[in-house]
JSON list of C-alpha atoms and ligand atoms in Angstrom, two decimals:
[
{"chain": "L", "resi": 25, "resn": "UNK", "atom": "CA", "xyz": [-9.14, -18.58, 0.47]},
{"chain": "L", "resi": 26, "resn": "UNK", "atom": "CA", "xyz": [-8.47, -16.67, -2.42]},
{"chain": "L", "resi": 27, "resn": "UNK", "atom": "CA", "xyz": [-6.47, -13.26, -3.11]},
{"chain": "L", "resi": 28, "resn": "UNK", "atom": "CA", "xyz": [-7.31, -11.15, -5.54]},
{"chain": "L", "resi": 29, "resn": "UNK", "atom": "CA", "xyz": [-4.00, -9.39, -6.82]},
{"chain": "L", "resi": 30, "resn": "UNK", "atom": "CA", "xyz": [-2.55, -7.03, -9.36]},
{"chain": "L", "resi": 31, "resn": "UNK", "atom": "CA", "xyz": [1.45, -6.74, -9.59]},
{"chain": "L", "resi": 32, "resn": "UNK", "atom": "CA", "xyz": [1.81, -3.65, -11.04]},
{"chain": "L", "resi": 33, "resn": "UNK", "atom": "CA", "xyz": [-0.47, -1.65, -8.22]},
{"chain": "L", "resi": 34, "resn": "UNK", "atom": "CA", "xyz": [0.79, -0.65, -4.94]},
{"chain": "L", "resi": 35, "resn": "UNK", "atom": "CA", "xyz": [-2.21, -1.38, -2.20]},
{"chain": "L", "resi": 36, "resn": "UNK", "atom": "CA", "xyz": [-2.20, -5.34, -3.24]},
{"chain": "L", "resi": 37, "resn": "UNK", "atom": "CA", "xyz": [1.52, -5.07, -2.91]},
{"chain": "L", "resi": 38, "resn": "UNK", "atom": "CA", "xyz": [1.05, -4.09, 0.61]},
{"chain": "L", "resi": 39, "resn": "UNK", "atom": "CA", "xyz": [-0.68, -7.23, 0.97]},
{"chain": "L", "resi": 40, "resn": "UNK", "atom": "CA", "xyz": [1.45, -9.09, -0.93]},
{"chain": "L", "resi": 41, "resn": "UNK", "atom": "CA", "xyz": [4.40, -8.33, 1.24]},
{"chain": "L", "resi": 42, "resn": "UNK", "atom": "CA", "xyz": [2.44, -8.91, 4.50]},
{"chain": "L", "resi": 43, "resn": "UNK", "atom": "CA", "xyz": [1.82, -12.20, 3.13]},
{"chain": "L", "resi": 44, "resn": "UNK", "atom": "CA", "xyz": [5.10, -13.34, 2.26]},
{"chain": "L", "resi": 45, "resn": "UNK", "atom": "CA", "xyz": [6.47, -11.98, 5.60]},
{"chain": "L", "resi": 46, "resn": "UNK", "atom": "CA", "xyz": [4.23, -14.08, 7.32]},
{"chain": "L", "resi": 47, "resn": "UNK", "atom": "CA", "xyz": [5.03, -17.40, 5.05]},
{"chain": "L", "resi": 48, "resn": "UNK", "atom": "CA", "xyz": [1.09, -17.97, 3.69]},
{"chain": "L", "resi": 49, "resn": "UNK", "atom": "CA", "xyz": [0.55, -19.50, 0.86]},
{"chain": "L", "resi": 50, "resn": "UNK", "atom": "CA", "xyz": [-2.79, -18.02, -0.54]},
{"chain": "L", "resi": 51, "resn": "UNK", "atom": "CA", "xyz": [-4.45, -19.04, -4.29]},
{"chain": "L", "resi": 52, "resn": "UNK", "atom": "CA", "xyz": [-3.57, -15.66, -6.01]},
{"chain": "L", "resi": 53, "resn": "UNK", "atom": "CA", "xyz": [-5.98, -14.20, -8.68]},
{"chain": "L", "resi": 54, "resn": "UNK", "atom": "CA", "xyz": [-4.02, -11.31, -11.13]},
{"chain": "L", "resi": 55, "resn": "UNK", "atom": "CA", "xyz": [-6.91, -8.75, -11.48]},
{"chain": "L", "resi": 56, "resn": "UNK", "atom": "CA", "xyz": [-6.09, -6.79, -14.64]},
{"chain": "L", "resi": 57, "resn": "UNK", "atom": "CA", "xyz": [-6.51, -3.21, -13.80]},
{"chain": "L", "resi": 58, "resn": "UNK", "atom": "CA", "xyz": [-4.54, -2.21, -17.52]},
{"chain": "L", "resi": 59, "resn": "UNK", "atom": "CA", "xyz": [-7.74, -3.60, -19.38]},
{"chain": "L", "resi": 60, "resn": "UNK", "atom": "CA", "xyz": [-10.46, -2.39, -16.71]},
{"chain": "L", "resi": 61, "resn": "UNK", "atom": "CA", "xyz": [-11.47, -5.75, -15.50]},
{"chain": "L", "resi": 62, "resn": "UNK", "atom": "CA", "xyz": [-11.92, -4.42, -11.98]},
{"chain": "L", "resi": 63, "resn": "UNK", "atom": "CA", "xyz": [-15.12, -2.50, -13.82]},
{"chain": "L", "resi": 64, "resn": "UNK", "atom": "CA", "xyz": [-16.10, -5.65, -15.30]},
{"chain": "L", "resi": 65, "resn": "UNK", "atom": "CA", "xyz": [-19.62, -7.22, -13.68]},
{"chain": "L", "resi": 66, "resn": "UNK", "atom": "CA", "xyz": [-17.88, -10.74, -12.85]},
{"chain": "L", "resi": 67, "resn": "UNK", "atom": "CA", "xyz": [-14.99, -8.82, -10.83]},
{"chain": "L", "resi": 68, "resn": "UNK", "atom": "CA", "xyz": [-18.33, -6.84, -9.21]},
{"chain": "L", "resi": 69, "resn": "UNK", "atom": "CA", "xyz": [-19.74, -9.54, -8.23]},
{"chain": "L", "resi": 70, "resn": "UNK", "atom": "CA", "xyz": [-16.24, -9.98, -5.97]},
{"chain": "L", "resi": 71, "resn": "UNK", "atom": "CA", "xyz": [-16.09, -6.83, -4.95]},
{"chain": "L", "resi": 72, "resn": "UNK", "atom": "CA", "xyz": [-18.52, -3.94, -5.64]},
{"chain": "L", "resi": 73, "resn": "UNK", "atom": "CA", "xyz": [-16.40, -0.92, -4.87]},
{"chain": "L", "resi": 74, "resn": "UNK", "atom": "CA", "xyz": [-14.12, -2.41, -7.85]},
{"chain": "L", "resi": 75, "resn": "UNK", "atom": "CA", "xyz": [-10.98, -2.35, -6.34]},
{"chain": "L", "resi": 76, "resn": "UNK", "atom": "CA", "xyz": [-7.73, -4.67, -4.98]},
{"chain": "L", "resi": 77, "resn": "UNK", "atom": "CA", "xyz": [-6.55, -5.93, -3.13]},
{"chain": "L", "resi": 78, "resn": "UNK", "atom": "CA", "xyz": [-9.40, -8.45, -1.79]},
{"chain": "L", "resi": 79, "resn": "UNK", "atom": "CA", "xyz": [-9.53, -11.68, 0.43]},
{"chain": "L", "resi": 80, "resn": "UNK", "atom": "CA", "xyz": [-12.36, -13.80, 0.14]},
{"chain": "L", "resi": 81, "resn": "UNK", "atom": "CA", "xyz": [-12.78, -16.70, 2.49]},
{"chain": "L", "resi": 82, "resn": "UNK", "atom": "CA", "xyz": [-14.04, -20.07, 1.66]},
{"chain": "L", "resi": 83, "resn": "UNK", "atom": "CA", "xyz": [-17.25, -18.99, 3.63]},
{"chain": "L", "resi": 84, "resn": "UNK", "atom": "CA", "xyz": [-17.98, -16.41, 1.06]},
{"chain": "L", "resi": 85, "resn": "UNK", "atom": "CA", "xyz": [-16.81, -13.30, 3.55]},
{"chain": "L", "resi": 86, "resn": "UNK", "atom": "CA", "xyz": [-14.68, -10.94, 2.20]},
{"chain": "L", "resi": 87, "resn": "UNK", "atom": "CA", "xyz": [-12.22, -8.15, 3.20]},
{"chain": "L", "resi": 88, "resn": "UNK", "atom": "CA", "xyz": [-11.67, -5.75, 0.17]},
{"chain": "L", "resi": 89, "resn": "UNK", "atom": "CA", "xyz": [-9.56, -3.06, 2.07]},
{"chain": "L", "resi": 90, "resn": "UNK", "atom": "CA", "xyz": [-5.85, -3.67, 2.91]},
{"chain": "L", "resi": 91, "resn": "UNK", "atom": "CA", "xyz": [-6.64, -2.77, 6.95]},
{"chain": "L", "resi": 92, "resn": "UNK", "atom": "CA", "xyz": [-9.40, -5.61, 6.98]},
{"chain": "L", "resi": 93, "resn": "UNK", "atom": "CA", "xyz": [-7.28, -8.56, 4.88]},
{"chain": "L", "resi": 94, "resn": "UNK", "atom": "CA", "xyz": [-3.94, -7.40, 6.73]},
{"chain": "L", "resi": 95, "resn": "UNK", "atom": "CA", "xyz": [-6.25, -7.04, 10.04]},
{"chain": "L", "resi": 96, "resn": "UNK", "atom": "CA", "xyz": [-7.89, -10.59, 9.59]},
{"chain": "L", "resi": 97, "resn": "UNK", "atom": "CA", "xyz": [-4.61, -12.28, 8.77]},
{"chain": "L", "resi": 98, "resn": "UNK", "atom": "CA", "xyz": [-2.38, -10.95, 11.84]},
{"chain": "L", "resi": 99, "resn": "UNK", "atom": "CA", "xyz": [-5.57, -12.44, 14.22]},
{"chain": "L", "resi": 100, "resn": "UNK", "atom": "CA", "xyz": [-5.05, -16.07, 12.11]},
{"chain": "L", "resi": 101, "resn": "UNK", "atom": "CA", "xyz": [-1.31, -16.11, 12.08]},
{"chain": "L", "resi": 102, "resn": "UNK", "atom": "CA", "xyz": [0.15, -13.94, 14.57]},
{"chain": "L", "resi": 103, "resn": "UNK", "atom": "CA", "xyz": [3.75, -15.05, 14.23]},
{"chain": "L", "resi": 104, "resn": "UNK", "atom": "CA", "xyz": [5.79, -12.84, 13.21]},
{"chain": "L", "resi": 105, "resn": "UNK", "atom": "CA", "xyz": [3.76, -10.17, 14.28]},
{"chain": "L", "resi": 106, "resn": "UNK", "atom": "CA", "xyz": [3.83, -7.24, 11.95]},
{"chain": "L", "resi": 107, "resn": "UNK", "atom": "CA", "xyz": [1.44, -5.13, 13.54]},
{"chain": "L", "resi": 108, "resn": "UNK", "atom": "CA", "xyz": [3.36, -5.33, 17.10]},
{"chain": "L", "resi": 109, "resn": "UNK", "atom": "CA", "xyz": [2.94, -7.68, 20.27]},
{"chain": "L", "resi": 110, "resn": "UNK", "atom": "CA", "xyz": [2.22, -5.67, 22.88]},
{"chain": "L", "resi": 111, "resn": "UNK", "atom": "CA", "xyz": [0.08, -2.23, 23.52]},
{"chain": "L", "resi": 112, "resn": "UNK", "atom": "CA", "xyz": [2.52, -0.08, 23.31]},
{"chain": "L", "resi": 113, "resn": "UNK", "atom": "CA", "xyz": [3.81, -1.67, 19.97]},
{"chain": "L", "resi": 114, "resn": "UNK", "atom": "CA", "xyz": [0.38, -1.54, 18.78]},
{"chain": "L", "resi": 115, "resn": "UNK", "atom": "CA", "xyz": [-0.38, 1.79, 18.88]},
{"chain": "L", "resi": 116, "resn": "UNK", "atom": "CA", "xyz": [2.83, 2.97, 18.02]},
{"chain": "L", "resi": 117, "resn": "UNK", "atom": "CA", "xyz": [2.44, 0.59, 14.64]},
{"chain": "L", "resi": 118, "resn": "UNK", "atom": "CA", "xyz": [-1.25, 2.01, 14.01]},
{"chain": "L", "resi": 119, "resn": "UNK", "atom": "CA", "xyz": [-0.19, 5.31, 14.48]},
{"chain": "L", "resi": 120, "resn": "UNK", "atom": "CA", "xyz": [2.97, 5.28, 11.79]},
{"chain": "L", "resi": 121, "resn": "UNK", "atom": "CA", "xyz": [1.32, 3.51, 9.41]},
{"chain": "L", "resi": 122, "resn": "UNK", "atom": "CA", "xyz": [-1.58, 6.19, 9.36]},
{"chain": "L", "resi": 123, "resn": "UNK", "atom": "CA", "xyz": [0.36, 8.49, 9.12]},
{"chain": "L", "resi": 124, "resn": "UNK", "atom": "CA", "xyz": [2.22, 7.00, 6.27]},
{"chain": "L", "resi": 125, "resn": "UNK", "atom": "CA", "xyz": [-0.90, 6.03, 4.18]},
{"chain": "L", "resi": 126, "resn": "UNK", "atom": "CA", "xyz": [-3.07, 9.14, 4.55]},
{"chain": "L", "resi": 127, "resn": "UNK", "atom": "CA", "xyz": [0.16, 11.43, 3.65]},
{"chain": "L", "resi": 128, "resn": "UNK", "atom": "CA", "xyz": [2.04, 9.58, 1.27]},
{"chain": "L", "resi": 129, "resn": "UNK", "atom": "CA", "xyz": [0.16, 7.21, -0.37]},
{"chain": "L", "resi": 130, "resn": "UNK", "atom": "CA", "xyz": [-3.05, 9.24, -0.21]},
{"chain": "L", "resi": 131, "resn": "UNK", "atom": "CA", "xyz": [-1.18, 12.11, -1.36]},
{"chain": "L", "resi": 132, "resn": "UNK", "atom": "CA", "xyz": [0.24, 10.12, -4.06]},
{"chain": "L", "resi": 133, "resn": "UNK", "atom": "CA", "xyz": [-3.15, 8.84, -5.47]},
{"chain": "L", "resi": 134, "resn": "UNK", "atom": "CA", "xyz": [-4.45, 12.12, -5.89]},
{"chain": "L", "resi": 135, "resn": "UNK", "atom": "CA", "xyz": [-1.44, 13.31, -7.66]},
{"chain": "L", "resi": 136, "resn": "UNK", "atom": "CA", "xyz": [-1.03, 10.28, -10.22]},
{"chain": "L", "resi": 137, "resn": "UNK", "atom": "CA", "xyz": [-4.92, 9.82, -10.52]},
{"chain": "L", "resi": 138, "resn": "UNK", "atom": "CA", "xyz": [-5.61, 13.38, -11.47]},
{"chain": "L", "resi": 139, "resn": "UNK", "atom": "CA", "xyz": [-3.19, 13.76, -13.77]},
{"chain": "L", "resi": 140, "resn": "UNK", "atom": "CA", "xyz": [-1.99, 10.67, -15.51]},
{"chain": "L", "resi": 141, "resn": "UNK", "atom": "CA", "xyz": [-3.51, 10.11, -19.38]},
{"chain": "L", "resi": 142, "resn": "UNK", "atom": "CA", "xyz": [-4.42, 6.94, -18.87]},
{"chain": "L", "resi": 143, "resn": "UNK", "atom": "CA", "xyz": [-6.63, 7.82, -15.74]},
{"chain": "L", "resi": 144, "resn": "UNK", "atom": "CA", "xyz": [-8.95, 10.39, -17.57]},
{"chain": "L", "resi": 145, "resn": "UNK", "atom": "CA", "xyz": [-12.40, 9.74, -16.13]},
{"chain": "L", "resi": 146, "resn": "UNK", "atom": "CA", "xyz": [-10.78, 7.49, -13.31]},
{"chain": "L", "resi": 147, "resn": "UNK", "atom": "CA", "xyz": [-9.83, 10.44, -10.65]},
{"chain": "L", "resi": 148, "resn": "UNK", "atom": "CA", "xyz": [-11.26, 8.12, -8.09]},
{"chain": "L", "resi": 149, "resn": "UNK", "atom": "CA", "xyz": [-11.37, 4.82, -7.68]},
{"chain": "L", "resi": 150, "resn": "UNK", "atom": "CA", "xyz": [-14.61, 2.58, -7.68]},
{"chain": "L", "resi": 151, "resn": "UNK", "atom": "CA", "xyz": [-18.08, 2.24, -10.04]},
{"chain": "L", "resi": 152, "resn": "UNK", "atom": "CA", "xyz": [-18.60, 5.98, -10.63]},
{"chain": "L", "resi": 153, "resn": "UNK", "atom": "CA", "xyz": [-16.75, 7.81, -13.05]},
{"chain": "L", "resi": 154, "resn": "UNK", "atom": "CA", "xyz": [-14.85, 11.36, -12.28]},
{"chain": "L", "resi": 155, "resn": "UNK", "atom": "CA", "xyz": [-12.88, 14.23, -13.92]},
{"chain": "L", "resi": 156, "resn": "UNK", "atom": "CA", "xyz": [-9.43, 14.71, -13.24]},
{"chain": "L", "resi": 157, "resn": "UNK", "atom": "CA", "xyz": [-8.53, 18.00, -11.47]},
{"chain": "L", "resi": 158, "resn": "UNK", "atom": "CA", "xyz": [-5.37, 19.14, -12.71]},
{"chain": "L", "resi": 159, "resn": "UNK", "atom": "CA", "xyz": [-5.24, 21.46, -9.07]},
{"chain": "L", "resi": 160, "resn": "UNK", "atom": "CA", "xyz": [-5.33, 18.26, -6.97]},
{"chain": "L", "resi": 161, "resn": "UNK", "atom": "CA", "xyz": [-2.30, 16.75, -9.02]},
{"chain": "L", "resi": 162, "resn": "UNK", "atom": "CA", "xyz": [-0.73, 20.15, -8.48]},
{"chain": "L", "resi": 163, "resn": "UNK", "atom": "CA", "xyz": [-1.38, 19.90, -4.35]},
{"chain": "L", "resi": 164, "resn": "UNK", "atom": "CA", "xyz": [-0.56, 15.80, -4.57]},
{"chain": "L", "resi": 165, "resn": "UNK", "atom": "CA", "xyz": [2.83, 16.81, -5.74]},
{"chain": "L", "resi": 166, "resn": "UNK", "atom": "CA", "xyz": [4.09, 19.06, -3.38]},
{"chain": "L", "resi": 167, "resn": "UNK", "atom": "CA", "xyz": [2.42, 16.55, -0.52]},
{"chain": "L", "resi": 168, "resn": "UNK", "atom": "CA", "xyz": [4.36, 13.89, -1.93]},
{"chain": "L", "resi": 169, "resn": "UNK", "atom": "CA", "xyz": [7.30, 16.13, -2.49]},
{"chain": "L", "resi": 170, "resn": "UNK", "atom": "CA", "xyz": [6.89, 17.30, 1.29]},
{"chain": "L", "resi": 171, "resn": "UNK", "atom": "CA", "xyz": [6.14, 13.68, 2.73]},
{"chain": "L", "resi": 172, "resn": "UNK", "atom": "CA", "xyz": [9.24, 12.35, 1.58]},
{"chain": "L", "resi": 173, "resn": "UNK", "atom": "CA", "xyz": [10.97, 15.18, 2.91]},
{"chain": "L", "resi": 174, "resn": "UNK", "atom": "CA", "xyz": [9.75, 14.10, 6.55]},
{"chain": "L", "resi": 175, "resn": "UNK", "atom": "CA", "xyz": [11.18, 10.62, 6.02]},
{"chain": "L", "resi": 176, "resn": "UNK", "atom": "CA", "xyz": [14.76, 11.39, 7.42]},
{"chain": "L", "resi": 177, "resn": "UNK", "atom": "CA", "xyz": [13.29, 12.62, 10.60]},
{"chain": "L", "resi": 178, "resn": "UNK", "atom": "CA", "xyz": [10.18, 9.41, 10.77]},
{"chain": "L", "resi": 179, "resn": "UNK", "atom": "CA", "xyz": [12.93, 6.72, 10.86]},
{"chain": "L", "resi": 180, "resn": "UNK", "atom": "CA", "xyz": [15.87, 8.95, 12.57]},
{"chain": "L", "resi": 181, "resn": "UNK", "atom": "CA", "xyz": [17.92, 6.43, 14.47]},
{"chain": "L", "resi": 182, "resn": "UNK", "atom": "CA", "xyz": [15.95, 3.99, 14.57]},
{"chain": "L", "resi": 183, "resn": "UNK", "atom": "CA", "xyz": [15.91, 0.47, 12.64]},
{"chain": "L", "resi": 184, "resn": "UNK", "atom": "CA", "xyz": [12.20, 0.37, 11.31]},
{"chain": "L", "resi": 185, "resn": "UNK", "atom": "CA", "xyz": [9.64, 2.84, 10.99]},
{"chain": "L", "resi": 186, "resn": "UNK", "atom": "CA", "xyz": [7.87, 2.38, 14.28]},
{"chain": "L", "resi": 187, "resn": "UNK", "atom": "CA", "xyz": [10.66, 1.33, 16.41]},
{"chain": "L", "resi": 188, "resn": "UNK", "atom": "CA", "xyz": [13.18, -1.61, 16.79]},
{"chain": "L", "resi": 189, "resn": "UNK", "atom": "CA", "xyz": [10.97, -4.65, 14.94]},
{"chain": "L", "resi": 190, "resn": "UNK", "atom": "CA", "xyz": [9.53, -4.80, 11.27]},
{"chain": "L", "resi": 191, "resn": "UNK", "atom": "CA", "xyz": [6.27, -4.11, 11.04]},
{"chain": "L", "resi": 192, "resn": "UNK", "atom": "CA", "xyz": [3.34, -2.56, 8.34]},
{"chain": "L", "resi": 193, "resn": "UNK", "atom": "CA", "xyz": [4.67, 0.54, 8.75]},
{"chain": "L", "resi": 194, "resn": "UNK", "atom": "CA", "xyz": [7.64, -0.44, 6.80]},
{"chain": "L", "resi": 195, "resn": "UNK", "atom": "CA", "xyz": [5.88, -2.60, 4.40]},
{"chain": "L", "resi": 196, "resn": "UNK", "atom": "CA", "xyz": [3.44, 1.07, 3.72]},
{"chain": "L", "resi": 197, "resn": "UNK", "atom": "CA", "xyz": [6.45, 3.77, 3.53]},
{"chain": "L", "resi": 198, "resn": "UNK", "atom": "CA", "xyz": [8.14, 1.05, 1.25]},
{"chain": "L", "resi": 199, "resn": "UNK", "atom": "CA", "xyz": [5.58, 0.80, -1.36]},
{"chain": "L", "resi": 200, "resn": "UNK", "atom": "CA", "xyz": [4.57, 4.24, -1.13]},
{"chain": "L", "resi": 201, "resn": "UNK", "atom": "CA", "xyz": [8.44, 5.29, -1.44]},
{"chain": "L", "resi": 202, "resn": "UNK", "atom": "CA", "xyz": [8.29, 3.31, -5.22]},
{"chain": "L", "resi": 203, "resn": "UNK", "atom": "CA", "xyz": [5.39, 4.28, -6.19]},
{"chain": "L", "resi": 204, "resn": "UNK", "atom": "CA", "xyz": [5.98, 7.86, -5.74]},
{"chain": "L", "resi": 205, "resn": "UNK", "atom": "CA", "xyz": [9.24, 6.94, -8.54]},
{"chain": "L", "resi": 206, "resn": "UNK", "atom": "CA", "xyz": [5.91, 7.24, -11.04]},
{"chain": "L", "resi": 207, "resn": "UNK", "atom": "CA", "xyz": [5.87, 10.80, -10.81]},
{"chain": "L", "resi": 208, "resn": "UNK", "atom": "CA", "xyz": [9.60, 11.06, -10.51]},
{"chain": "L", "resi": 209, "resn": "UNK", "atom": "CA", "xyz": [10.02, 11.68, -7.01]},
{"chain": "L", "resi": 210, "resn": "UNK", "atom": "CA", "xyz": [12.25, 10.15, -4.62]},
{"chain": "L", "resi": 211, "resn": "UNK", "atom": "CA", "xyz": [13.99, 10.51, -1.48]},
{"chain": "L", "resi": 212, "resn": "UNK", "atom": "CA", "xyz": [16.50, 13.66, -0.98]},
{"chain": "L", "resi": 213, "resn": "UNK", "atom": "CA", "xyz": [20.25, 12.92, -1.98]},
{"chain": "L", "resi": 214, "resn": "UNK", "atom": "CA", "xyz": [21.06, 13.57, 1.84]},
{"chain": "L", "resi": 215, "resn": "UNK", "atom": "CA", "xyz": [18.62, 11.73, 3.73]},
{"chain": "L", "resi": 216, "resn": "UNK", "atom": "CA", "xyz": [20.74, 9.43, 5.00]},
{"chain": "L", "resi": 217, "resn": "UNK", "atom": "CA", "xyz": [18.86, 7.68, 8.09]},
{"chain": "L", "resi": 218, "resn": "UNK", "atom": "CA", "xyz": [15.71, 7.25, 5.19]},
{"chain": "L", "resi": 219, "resn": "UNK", "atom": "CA", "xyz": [18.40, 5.86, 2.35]},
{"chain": "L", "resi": 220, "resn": "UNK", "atom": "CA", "xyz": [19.97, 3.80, 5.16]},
{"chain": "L", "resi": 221, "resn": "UNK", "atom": "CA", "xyz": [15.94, 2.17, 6.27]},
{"chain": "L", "resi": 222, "resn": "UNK", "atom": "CA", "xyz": [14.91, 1.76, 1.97]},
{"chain": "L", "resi": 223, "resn": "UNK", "atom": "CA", "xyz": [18.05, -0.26, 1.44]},
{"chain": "L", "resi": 224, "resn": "UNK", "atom": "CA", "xyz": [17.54, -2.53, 4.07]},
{"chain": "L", "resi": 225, "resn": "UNK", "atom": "CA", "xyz": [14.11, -3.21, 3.74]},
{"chain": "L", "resi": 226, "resn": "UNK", "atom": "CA", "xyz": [14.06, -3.16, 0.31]},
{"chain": "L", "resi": 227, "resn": "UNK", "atom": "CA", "xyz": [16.69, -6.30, 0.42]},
{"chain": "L", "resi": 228, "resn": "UNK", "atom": "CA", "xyz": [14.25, -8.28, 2.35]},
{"chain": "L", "resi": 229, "resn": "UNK", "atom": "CA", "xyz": [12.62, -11.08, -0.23]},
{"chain": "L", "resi": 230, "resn": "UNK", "atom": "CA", "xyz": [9.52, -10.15, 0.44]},
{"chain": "L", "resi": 231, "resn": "UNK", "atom": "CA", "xyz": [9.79, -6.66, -0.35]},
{"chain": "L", "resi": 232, "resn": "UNK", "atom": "CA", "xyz": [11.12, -7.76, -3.91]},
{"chain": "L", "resi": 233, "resn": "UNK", "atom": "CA", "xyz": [7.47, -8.83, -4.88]},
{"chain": "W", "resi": 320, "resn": "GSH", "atom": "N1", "xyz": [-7.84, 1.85, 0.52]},
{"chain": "W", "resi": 320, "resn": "GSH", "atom": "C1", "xyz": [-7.91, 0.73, -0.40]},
{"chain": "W", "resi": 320, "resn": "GSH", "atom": "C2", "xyz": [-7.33, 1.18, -1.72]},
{"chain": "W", "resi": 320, "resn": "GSH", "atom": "C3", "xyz": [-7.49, 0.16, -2.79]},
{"chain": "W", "resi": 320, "resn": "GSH", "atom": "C4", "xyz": [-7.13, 0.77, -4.13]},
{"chain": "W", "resi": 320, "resn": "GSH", "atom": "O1", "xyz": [-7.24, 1.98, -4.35]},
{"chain": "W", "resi": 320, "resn": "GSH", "atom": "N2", "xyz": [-6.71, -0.09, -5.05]},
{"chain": "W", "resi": 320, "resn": "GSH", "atom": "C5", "xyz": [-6.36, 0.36, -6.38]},
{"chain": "W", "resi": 320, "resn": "GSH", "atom": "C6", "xyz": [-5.04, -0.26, -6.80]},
{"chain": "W", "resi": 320, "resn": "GSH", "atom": "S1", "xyz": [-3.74, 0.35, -5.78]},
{"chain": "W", "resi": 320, "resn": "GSH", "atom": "C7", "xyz": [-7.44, -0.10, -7.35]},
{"chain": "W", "resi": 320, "resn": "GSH", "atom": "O2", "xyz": [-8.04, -1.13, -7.15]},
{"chain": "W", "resi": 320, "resn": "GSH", "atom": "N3", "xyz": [-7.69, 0.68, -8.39]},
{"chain": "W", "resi": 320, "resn": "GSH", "atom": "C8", "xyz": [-8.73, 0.39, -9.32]},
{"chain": "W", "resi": 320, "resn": "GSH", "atom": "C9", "xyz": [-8.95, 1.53, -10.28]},
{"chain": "W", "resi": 320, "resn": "GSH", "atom": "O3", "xyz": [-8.00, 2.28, -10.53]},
{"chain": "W", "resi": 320, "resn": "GSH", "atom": "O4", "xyz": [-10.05, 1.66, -10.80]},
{"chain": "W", "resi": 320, "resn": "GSH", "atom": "C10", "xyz": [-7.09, -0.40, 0.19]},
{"chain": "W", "resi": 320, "resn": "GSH", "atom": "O5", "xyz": [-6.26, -0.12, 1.03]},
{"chain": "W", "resi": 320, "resn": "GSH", "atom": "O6", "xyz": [-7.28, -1.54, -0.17]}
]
């Protein structure tokens, strides 16, 4: 098995994390994103759609989405869980975590990606080429600005993002808490049950990858 990585991005950090947590030890390949290589026709031949993370089995399968690797992993090693154990865990997990990805870190991607210098021409990932909209970057912002507003009330009193155990949820608002530091955003001064959540998780080993 072989994971294809890059340490400076946030999605394979997601996976990298998950891994950790979960005590694998999978062959790691750095993808360079800096230098383009995820455009390059050898890294296309791994994964078309040009992006990381991706897991490819000894088989030759291959998951090149962070849902599908983190998906197929939890199945093969379900201890700890990190996606919950029961039902209502379950759901509870899928539903923060959506949440979490398609407002923050979505948000985020279209506010870095259409406006950072280095990203001209790369306003979306994958093979094709597109403009940057300086609009989206505007609207990115102020999602960003607004999901990390809402973080207070997501954890409230409680120790992890969906409920009482550590789970992707965390792992997500983690990452996409840091990554949002690239356009100089970060939790409010006074969010104290969010500040409380980042410094805990954040002193976990595996969330220092
Ligand atoms: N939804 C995908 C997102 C993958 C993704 O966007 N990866 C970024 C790094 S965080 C990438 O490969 N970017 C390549 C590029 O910028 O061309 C997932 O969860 O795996």
């Amino acid at each position: 098995m072989k994971f294809y990585d890059c340490r400076t991005a946030p999605s394979p950090r997601r996976v990298r994390i998950f891994i950790a947590e979960k005590g694998l030890e999978i062959e790691t390949i750095e993808v360079d994103l800096g230098s383009k290589e995820q455009l390059s026709s050898e890294f296309k031949k791994i994964n078309p759609n040009c992006t990381v993370p991706v897991l490819l089995l000894d088989d030759g399968t291959r998951y090149t989405s962070t849902a599908g690797i983190r998906n197929y992993l939890e199945a093969l090693h379900p201890t700890p869980s990190l996606m919950g154990e029961n039902a209502m865990e379950r759901g509870m997990v899928a539903d923060t975590q959506w949440r979490i990805e398609m407002e923050g870190q979505v948000a985020m991607a279209e506010a870095l990606r259409n406006s950072a210098p280095r990203m001209s021409g790369r306003a979306l990932t994958g093979p094709f080429d597109y403009q940057q909209i300086p609009a989206l970057a505007e609207r990115g912002k102020l999602r960003v600005e607004r999901f990390l507003n809402g973080v207070d009330s997501l954890i409230g009193n409680k120790a992890y993002a969906a409920g009482d155990f550590f789970s992707i949820a965390d792992i997500d608002l983690l990452v996409v808490i840091d990554f949002a530091k690239w356009i100089k955003l970060e939790l409010p001064e006074d969010a104290i049950n969010a500040r409380r959540w980042y410094e805990d998780v954040s002193s976990r080993e595996s969330c220092k990858l």
